[in-house]
Coordinates of C-alpha atoms in Angstrom, one line a residue:
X39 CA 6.6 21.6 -2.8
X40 CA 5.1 22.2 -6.6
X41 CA 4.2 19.6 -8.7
X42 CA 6.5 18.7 -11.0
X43 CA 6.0 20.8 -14.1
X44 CA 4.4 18.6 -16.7
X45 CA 6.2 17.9 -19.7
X46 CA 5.0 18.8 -23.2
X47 CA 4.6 15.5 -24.5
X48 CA 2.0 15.0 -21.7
X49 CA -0.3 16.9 -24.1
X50 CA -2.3 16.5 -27.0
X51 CA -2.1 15.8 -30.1
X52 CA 2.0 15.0 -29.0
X53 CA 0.8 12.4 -26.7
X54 CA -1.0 10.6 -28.7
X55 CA 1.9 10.5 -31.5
X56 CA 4.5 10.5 -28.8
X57 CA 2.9 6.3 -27.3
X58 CA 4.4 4.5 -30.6
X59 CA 7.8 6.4 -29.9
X60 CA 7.8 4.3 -26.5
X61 CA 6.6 1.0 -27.6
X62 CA 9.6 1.3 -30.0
X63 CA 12.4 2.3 -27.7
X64 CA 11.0 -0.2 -25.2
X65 CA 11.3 -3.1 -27.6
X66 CA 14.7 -1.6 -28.4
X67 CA 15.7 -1.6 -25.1
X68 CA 14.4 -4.8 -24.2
X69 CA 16.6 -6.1 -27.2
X70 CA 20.0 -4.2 -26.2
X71 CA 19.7 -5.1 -22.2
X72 CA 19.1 -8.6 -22.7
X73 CA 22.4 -8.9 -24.9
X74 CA 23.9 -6.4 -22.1
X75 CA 22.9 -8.1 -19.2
X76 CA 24.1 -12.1 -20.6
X77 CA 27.3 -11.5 -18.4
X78 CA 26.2 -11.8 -14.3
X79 CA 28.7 -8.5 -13.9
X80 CA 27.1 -6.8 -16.2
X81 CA 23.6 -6.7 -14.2
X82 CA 22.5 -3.7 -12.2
X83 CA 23.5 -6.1 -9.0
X84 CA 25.8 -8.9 -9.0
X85 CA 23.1 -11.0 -7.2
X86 CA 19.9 -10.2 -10.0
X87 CA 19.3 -13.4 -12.4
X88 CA 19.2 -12.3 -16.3
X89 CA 15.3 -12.2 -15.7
X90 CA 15.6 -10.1 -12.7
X91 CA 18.2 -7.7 -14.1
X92 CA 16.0 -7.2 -17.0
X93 CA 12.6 -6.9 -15.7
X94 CA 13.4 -4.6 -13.1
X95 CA 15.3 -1.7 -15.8
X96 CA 12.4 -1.7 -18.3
X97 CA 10.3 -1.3 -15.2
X98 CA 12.2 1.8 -14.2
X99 CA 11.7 3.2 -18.1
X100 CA 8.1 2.3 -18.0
X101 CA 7.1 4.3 -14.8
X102 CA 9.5 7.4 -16.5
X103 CA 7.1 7.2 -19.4
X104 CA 4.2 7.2 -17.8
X105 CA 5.0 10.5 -16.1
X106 CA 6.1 12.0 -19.5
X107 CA 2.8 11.2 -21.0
X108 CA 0.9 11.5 -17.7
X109 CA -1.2 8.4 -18.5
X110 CA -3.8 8.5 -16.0
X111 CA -5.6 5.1 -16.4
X112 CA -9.6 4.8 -16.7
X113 CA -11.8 5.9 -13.8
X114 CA -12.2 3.1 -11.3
X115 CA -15.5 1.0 -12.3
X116 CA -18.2 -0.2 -10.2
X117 CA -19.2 -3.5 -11.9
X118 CA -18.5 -6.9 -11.1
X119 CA -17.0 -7.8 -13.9
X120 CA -14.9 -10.7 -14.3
X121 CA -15.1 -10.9 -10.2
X122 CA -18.5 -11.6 -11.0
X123 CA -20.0 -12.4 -7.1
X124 CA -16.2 -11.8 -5.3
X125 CA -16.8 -8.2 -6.2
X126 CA -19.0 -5.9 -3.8
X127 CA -20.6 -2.7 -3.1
X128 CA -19.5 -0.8 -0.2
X129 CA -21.5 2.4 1.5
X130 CA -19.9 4.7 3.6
X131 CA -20.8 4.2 7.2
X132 CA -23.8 5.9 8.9
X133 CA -21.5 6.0 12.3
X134 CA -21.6 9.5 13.5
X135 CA -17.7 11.2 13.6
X136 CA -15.7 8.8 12.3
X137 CA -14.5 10.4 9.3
X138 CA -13.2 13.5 11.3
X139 CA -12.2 13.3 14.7
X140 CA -11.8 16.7 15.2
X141 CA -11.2 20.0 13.8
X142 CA -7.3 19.4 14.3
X143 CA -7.1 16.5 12.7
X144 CA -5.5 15.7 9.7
X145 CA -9.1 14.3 8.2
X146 CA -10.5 17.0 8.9
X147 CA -8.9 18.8 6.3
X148 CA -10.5 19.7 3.1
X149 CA -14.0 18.9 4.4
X150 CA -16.0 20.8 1.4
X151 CA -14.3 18.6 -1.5
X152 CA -13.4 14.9 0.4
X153 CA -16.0 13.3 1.5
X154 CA -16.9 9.7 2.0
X155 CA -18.3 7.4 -1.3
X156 CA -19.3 4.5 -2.1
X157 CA -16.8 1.9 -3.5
X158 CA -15.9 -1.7 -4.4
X159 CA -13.8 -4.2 -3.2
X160 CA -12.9 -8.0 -4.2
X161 CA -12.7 -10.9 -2.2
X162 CA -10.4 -13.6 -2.5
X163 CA -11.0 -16.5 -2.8
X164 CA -14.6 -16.3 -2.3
X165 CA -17.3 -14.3 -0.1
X166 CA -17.3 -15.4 3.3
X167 CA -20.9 -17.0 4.1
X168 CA -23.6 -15.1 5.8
X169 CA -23.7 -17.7 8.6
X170 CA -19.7 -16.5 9.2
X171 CA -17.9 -18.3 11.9
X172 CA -16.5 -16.4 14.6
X173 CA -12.9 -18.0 14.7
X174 CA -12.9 -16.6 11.0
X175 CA -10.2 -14.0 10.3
X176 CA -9.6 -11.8 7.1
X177 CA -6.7 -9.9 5.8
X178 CA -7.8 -6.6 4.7
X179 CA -5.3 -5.2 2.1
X180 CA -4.4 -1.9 0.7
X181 CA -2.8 -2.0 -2.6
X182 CA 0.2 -0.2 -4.0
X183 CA 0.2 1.6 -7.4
X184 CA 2.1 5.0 -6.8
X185 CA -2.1 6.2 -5.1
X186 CA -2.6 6.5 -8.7
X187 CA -2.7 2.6 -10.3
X188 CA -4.5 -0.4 -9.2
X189 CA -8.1 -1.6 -8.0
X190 CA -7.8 -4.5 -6.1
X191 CA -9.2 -6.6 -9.0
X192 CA -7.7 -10.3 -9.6
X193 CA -5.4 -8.9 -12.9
X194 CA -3.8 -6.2 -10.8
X195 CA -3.7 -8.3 -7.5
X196 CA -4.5 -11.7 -7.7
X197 CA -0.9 -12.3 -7.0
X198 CA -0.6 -10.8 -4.0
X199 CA -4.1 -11.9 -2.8
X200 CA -2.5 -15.7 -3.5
X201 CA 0.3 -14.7 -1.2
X202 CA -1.6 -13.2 1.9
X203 CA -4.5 -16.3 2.1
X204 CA -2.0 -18.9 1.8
X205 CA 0.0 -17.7 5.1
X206 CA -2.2 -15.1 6.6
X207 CA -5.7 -15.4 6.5
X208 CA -8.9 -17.4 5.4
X209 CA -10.2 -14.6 3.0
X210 CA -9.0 -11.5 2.1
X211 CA -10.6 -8.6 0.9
X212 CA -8.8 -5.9 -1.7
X213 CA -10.8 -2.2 -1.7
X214 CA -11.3 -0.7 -4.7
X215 CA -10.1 2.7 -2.7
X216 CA -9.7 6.2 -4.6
X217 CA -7.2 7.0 -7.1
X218 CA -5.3 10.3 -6.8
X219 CA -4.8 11.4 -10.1
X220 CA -5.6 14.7 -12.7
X221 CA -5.9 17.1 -10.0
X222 CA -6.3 20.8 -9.9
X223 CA -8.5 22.9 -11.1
X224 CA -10.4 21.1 -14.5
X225 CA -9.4 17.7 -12.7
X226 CA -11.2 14.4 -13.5
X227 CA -11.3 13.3 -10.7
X228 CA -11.0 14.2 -6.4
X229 CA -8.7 11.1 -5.0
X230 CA -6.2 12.7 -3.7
X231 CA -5.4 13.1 0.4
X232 CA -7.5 12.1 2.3
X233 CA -10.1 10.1 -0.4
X234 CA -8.3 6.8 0.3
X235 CA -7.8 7.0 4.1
X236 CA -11.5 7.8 4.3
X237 CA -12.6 4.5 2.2
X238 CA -9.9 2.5 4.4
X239 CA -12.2 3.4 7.4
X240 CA -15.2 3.0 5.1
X241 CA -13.9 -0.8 4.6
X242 CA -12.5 -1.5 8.2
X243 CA -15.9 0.2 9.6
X244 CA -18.3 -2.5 6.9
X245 CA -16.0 -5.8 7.9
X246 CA -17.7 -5.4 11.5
X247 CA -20.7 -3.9 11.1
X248 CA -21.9 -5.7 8.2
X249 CA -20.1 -9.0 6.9
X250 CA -19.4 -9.6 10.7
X251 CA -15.8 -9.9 11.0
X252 CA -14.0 -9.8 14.8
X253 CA -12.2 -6.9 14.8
X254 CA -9.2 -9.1 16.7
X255 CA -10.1 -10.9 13.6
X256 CA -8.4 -8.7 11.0
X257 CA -5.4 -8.1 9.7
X258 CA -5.0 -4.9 8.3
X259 CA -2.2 -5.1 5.1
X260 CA -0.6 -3.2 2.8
X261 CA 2.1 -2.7 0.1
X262 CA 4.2 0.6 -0.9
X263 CA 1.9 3.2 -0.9
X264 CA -1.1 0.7 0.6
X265 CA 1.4 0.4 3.1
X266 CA 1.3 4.2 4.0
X267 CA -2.9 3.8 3.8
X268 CA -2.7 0.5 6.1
X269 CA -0.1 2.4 8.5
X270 CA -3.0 5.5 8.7
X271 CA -5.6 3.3 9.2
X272 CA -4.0 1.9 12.4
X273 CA -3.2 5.3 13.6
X274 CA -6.6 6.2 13.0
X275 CA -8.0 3.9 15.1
X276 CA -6.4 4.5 18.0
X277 CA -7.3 8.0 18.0
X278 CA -10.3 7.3 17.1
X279 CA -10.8 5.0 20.0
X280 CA -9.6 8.1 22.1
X281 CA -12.3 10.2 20.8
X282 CA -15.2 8.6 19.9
X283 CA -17.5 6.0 22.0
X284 CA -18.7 4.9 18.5
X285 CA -15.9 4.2 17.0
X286 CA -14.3 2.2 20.4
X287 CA -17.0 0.3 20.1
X288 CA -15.5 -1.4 16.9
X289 CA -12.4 -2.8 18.6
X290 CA -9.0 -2.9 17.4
X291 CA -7.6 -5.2 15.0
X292 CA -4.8 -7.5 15.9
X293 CA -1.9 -6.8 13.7
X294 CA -0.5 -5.1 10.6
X295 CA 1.7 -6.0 7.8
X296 CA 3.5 -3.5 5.7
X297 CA 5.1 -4.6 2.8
X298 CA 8.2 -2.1 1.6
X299 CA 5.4 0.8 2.8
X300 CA 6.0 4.7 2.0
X301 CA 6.3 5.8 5.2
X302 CA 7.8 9.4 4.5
X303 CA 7.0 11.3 1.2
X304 CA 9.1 14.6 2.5
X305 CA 11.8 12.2 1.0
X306 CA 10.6 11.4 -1.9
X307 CA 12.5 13.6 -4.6
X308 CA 13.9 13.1 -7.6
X309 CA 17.8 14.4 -6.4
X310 CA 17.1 11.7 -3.3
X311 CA 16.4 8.9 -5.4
X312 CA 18.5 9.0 -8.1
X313 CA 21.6 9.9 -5.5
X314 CA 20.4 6.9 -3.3
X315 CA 22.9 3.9 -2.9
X316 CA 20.6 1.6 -3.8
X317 CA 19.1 3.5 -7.2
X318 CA 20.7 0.6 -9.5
X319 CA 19.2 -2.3 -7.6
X320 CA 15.7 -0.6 -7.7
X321 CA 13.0 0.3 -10.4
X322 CA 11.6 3.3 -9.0
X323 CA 12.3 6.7 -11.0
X324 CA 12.7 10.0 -9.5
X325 CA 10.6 12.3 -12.1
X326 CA 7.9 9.9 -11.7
X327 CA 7.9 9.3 -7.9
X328 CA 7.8 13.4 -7.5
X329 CA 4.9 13.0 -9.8
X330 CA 2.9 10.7 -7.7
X331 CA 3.6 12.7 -4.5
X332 CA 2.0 15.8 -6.3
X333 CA -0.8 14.1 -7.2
X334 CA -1.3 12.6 -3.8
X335 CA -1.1 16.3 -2.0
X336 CA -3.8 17.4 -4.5
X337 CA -4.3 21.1 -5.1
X338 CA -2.5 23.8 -2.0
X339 CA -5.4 24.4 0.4
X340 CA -6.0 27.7 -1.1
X341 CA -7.3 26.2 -4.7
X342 CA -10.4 24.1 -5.9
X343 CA -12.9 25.6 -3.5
X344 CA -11.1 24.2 -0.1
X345 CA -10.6 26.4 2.6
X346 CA -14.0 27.9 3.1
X347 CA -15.3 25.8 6.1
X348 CA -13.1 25.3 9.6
X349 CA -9.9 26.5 11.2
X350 CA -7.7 23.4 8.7
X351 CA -7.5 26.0 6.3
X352 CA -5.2 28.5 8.0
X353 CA -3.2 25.1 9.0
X354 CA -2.5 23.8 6.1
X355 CA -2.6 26.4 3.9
X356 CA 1.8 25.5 3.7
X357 CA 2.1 22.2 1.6
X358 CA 5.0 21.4 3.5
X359 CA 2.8 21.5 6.7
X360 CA 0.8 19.0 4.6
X361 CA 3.7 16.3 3.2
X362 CA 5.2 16.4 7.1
X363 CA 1.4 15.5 8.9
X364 CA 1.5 12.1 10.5
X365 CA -1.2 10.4 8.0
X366 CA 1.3 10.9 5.0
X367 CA 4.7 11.0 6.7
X368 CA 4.6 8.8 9.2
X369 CA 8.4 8.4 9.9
X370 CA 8.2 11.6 11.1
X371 CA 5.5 10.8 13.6
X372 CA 5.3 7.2 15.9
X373 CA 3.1 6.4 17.8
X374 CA 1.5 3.8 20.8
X375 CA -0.8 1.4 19.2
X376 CA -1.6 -2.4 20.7
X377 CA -1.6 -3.4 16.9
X378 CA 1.4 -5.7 16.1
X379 CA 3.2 -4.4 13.4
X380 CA 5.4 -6.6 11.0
X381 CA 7.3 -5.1 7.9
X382 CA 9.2 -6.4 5.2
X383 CA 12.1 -4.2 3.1
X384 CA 14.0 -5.1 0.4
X385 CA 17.8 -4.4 1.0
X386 CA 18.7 -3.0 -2.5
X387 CA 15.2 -1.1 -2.4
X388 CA 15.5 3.1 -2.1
X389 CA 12.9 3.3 0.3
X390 CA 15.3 0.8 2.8
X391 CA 16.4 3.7 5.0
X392 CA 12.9 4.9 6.0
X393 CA 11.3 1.8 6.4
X394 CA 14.3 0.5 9.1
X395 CA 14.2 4.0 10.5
X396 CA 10.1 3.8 11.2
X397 CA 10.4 0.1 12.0
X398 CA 13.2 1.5 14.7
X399 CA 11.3 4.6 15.9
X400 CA 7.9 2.6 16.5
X401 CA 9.7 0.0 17.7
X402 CA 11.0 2.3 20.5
X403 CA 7.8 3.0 21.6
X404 CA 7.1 1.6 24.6
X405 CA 4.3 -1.7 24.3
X406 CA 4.6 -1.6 20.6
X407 CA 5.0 -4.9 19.3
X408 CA 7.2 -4.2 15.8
X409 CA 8.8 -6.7 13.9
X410 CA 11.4 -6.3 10.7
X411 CA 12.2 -8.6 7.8
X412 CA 14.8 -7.7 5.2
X413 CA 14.8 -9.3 2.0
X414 CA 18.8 -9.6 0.5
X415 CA 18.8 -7.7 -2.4
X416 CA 15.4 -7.1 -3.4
X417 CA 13.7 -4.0 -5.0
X418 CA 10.7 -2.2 -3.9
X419 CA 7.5 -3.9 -3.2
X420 CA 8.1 -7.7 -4.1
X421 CA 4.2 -8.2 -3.2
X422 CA 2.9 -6.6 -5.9
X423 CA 6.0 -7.1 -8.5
X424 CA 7.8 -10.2 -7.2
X425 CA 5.4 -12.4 -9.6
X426 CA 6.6 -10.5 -12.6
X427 CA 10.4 -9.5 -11.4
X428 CA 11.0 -12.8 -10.4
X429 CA 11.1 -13.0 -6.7
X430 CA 8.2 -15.1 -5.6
X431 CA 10.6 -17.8 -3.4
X432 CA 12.0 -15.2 -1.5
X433 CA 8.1 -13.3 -1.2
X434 CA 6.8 -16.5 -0.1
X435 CA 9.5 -17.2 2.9
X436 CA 8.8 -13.2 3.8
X437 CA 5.3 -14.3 3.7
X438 CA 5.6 -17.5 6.3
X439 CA 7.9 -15.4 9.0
X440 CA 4.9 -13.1 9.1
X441 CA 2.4 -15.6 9.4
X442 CA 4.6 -17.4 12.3
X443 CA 5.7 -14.0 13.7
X444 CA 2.0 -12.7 14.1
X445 CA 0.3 -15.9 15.7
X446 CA 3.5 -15.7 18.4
X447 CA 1.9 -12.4 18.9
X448 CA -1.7 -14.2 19.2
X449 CA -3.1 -13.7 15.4
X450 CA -5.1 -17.0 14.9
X451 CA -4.9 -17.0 10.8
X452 CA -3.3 -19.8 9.5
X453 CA -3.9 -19.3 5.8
X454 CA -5.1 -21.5 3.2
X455 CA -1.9 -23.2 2.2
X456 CA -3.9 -25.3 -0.7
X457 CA -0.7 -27.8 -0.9
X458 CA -1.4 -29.3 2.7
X459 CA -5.0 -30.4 2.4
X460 CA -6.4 -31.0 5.4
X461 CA -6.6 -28.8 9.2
X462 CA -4.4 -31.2 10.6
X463 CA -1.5 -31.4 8.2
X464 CA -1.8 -27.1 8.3
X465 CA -0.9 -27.7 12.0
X466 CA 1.5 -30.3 11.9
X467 CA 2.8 -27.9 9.2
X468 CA 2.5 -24.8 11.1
X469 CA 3.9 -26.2 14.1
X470 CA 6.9 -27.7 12.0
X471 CA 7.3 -24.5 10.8
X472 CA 7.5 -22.4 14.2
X473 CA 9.9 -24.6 15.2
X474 CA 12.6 -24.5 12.7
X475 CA 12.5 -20.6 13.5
X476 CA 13.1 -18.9 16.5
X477 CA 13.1 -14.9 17.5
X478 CA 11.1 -12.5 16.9
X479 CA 11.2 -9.4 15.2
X480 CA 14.8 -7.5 15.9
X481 CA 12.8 -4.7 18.2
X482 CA 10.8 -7.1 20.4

C-alpha cells in the first residue's frame, strides 16, 4: 500500500501562498452552508441540528486541507507549560523484555530505528499524592488525532479528560505519546509504528512502578486512533504476561474503553470511505484518512536503515503483511484477554461496521467480557469532537452506561461527578443510576 502521492501544493513556496486560499474558501463555505443548511432537509442527516450539520462539513474540508498542505504540526514539547505541575516526565522502563517479546512479535519489528524515549503526559485534575490510597483508580487515556495530532494537553483534551473523571475515574492521566508524521527518508521525525505502542507500555509500566497505581486499578482508554493504541496495549499485556515473569508481575488492568476506535486500517481507503453509507453523516475524508495510514506504516521495511538486525525484516518486508498484523488491524485478529472491554460507535460514523464487527468477534471469544454502545446518529469519535460538533448530552449518557457497565463487571471508579458533592450523594446517585438501567453489553 504506497503512500498517497503528495500533492504539489504540499510544497514550498505554493504552501505557504496556497494557506490564505483556505482561510478564504473556508469562510466562504462557512457562509454558503449556513444559509444551505437553514432548512432541517437540507442537512447532511435529517436528525443533525443547524450547529451539528455545519460543524461536522467544514470539519470534513479542514482535515482535506490539511492533507493537501501536509501540515504537520510542531514537534511535541517537553515543558510544563500552562499544565504547569499536572504535566510530567516519563522514562522508559528499566524492566528487562518488555518492549519486545520476542523475535516474532510485531514489536519487535524495526528494532534499529524504534526504540523507547522519554515522554510527557498530563494529569487531570491534579497529581495523585505520594501518600496514594490504594482504593484509588486512574483512567489512563490514549488520544485520537489521525497518530499525527494531539498531545494530551488541556487545549487538545481537556474535554474529554472532563468526560472520563466525571464517570470513570478519580484521575486520569493523558500521554504525550509519539506523533507519526514526515516520514521517510529526510523525515523529521520517527513516530510512526511501533513509537506509540512502545510509550503506551512506557506509561502503563510507570503507573505501577512509580506513582503506585493497582494495576486492577486502571482503566486503560482510548478514542479513534487511541482506541487502536489502548486495544494494543491490552493485547500486549496478555502476551506479555505469557512470556515474561517481569512483566506478569505487573498485573492486569481491569477494563478498557474504546471510543469509536480504528480497529482495521486495511479498510481504510479513500474508494471505502467515500462509497460508505454513512459518508454524509460523518467528517472523515478519504484523501486524508489514506494519508494518515501512510504515515502510521512509516517507511517499507527495506528503507531508512531498518532491516539490518533480526529475522522481522524478511517478515515484514510486504506492507500489506504490516497493515494486516494484529497491533494495527485488530479486526482481523481477537483475542482471550480477562480485560473487560466496553465500546461506543456512532451509528452514522464510517468506521460503524468494524467497530460492531470487532465488538462481535471479541465478543465471541470465550471469557471475554465485551460490551457495545451505539450512539443514534453520531459521527466519528464524539469524545474528542462532541464538545465542538455538538454532541456532549448524548457523550455524557455514553459516558454513565460505561461507568455502570464496568463496575457490574467489578471496576470500583466512580468518577468525580463535581455536581453531587459529597461520597454519599455519588452512591445514592450511582446506585439510582444502576437501577434505572438493566443489561449489559449485547455480547455478555
Amino acid at each position: 500500500m504506497d503512500p498517497p502521492a503528495a500533492p504539489i501544493r504540499s510544497h514550498q513556496p505554493l504552501k505557504t501562498l496556497y494557506i490564505p486560499i483556505i482561510l478564504l474558501r473556508l469562510t466562504l463555505q462557512t457562509l454558503l452552508k449556513f444559509l444551505q443548511y437553514i432548512p432541517q432537509t437540507s442537512r447532511p442527516s435529517p436528525h443533525d441540528t443547524h450547529h451539528q450539520a455545519l460543524r461536522k462539513t467544514l470539519l470534513r474540508s479542514l482535515l482535506h486541507h490539511l492533507f493537501t498542505t501536509h501540515h504537520h504540526p510542531s514537534p511535541l514539547s517537553l515543558l510544563p507549560h500552562s499544565e504547569h505541575e499536572r504535566f510530567v516526565l516519563i522514562p522508559p522502563s528499566h524492566r528487562p523484555g518488555l518492549y519486545s517479546l520476542d523475535s516474532s512479535s510485531t514489536l519487535a519489528i524495526r528494532p534499529s530505528t524504534i526504540t523507547p524515549v522519554p515522554i510527557g503526559g498530563t494529569f487531570y485534575p491534579s497529581p495523585p499524592p505520594l501518600s496514594l490510597s490504594p482504593d484509588s483508580t486512574i483512567v489512563l487515556h490514549f488520544h485520537g488525532g489521525a497518530f499525527m495530532y494531539g498531545d494530551g494537553r488541556t487545549k487538545t483534551c481537556g474535554f474529554a479528560a472532563k468526560i472520563l473523571g466525571r464517570h470513570l475515574g478519580d484521575y486520569a492521566f493523558f500521554p504525550q505519546y509519539r506523533l507519526a508524521g514526515g516520514n521517510g527518508k529526510g523525515g523529521r521525525r520517527k513516530g510512526y509504528f511501533p513509537a506509540a505502542l512502545q510509550d503506551a507500555v512506557t506509561v502503563y509500566v510507570w503507573l505501577i512502578d512509580a506513582v503506585g497505581f493497582q494495576a486492577s486499578n486502571i482503566m486503560i482508554s482510548g478514542d479513534g486512533t487511541g482506541g487502536n493504541i489502548a486495544i494494543g496495549l491490552v493485547r500486549w499485556i496478555g502476551e506479555a504476561g505469557l512470556a515474561s515473569v517481569e512483566a506478569r508481575e505487573l498485573g492486569m488492568p481491569m477494563g478498557c474503553t474504546l471510543w469509536s476506535p480504528c480497529v482495521d486500517l486495511t479498510g481504510l481507503t479513500k474508494g471505502e470511505i467515500h462509497g460508505h453509507r454513512n459518508f454524509e453523516t460523518d467528517y472523515l475524508d478519504g484523501e486524508f484518512v489514506e494519508w494518515m495510514v501512510a504515515e502510521y506504516l512509516g517507511p517499507y521495511p527495506a528503507e531508512d536503515g531498518v532491516g539490518s538486525e533480526g529475522n522481522s525484516a524478511s517478515f515484514y518486508r510486504e506492507r500489506e503483511s504490516l497493515i494486516k498484523s494484529p497491533y494495527i488491524s485488530p479486526l482481523r485478529h481477537p483475542f482471550s484477554t480477562n480485560v473487560a472491554i466496553w465500546m461506543m460507535v456512532g451509528k452514522g460514523e464510517i468506521l460503524n461496521d468494524t467497530i460492531v464487527g470487532f465488538a462481535g468477534k471479541m465478543g465471541g471469544v470465550e471469557g471475554n467480557k465485551v460490551g457495545l454502545y451505539e450512539v443514534d446518529d453520531a459521527p466519528h469519535d464524539i469524545l474528542l469532537m462532541g464538545g465542538w460538533l455538538g454532541w456532549e448530552e448524548q457523550l455524557n449518557e455514553a459516558a454513565k452506561e460505561a461507568g455502570v457497565w464496568m463496575r457490574k463487571k467489578g471496576w470500583k471508579g466512580s468518577g468525580r461527578l463535581e455536581e453531587m458533592g459529597s461520597v454519599e450523594r455519588r452512591r445514592r446517585a450511582r446506585e439510582a443510576e444502576e437501577r434505572e438501567r438493566s443489561g449489559d453489553g449485547i455480547f455478555d
